[in-house]
CSV table of N, CA and C in Angstrom, one decimal:
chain,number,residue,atom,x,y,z
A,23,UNK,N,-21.4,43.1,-33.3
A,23,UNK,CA,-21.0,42.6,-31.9
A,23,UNK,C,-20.3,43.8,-31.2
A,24,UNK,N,-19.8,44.6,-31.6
A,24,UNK,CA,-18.8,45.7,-31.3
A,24,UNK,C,-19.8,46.9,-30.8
A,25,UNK,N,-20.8,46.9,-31.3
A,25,UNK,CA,-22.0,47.3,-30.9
A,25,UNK,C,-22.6,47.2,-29.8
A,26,UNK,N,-22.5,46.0,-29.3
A,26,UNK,CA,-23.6,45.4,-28.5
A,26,UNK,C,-22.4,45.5,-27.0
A,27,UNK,N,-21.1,45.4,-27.2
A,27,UNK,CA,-19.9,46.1,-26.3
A,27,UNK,C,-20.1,47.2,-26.0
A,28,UNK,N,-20.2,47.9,-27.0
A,28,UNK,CA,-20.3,49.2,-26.3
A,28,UNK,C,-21.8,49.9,-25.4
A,29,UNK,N,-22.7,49.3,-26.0
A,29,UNK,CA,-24.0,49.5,-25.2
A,29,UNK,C,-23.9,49.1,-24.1
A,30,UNK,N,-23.3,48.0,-23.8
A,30,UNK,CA,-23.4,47.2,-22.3
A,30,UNK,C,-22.5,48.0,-21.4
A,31,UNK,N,-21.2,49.1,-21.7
A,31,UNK,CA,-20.5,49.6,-21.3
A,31,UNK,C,-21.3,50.9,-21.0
A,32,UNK,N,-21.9,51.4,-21.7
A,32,UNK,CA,-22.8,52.6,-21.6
A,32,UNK,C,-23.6,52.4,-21.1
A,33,UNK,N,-24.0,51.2,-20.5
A,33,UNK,CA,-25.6,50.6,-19.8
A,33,UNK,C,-24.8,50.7,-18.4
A,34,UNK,N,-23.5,50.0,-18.2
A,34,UNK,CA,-23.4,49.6,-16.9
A,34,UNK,C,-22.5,51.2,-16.3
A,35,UNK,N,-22.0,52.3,-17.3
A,35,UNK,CA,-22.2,53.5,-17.0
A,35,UNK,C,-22.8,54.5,-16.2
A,36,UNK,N,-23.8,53.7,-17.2
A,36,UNK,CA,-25.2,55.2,-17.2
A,36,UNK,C,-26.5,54.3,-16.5
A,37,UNK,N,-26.2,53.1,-15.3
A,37,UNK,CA,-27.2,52.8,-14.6
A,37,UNK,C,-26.5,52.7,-13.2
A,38,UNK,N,-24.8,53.1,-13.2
A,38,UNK,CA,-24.5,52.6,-11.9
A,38,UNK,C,-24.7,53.8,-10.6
A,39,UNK,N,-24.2,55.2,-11.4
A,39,UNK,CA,-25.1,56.7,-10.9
A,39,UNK,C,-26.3,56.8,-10.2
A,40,UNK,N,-26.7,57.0,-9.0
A,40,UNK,CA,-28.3,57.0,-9.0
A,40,UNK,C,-28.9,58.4,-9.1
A,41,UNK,N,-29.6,58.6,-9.9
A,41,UNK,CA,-30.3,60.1,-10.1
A,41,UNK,C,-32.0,60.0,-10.3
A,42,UNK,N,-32.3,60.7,-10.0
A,42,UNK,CA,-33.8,61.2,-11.3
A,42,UNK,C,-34.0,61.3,-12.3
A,43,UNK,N,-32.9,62.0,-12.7
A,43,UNK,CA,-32.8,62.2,-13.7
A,43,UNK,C,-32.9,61.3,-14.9
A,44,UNK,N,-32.1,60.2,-14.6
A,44,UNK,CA,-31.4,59.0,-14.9
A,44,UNK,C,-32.5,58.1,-15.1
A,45,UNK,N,-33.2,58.3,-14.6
A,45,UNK,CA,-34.4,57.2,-14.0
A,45,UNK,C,-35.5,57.7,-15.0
A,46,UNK,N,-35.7,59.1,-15.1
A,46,UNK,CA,-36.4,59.7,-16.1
A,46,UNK,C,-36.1,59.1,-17.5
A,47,UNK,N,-35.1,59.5,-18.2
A,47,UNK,CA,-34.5,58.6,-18.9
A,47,UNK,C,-34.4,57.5,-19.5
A,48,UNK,N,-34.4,56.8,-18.6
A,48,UNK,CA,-34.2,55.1,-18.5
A,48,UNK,C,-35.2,54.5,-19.8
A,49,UNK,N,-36.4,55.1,-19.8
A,49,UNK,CA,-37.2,54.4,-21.1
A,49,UNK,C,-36.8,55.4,-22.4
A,50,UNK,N,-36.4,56.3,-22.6
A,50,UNK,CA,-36.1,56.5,-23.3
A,50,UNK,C,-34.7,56.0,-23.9
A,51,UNK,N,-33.7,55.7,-23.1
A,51,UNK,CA,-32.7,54.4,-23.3
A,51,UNK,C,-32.5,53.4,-24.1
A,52,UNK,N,-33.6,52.6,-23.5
A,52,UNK,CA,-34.1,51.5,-23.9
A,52,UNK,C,-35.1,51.6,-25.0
A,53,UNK,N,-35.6,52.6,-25.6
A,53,UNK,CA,-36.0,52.9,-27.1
A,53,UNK,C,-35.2,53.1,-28.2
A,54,UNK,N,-33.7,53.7,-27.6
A,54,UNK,CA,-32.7,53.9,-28.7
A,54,UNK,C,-32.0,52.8,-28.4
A,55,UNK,N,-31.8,52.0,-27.5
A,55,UNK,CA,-30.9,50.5,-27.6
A,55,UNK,C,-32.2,49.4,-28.7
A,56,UNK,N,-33.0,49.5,-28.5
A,56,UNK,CA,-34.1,48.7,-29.3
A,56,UNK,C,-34.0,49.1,-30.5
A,57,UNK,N,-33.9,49.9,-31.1
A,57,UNK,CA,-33.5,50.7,-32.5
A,57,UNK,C,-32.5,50.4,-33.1
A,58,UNK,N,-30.8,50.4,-32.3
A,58,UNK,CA,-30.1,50.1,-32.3
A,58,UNK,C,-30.2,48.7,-32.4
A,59,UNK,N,-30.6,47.6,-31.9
A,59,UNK,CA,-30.5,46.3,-31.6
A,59,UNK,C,-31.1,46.2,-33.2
A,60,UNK,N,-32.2,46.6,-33.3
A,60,UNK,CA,-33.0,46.2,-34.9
A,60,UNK,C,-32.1,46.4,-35.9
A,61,UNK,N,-31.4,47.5,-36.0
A,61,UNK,CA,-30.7,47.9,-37.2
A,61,UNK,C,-29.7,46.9,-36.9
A,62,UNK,N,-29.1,46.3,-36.0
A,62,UNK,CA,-28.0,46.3,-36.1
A,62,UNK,C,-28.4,44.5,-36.7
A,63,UNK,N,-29.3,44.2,-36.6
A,63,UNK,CA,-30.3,42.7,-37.4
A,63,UNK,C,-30.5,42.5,-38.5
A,64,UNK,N,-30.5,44.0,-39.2
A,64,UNK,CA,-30.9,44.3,-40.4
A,64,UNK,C,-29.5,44.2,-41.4
């Protein structure tokens, strides 16, 4: 659960900035939060 805190803090972080960059990114995010989310099931 302590996990899933800190993601949402690093989500509402790292989406409030608007960039390109950011945006470029953004799927690759969401491939290491899905990773994260599995392991953390496991």
């Amino acid at each position: 659960m302590h996990v899933e805190l800190e993601i949402f803090l690093f989500l509402s972080w790292y989406l409030h900035p608007s960039g390109v960059e950011k945006n470029q990114n953004l799927l690759q995010l969401q491939l290491v939060i899905l990773e994260l989310g599995l392991n953390s099931f496991i």
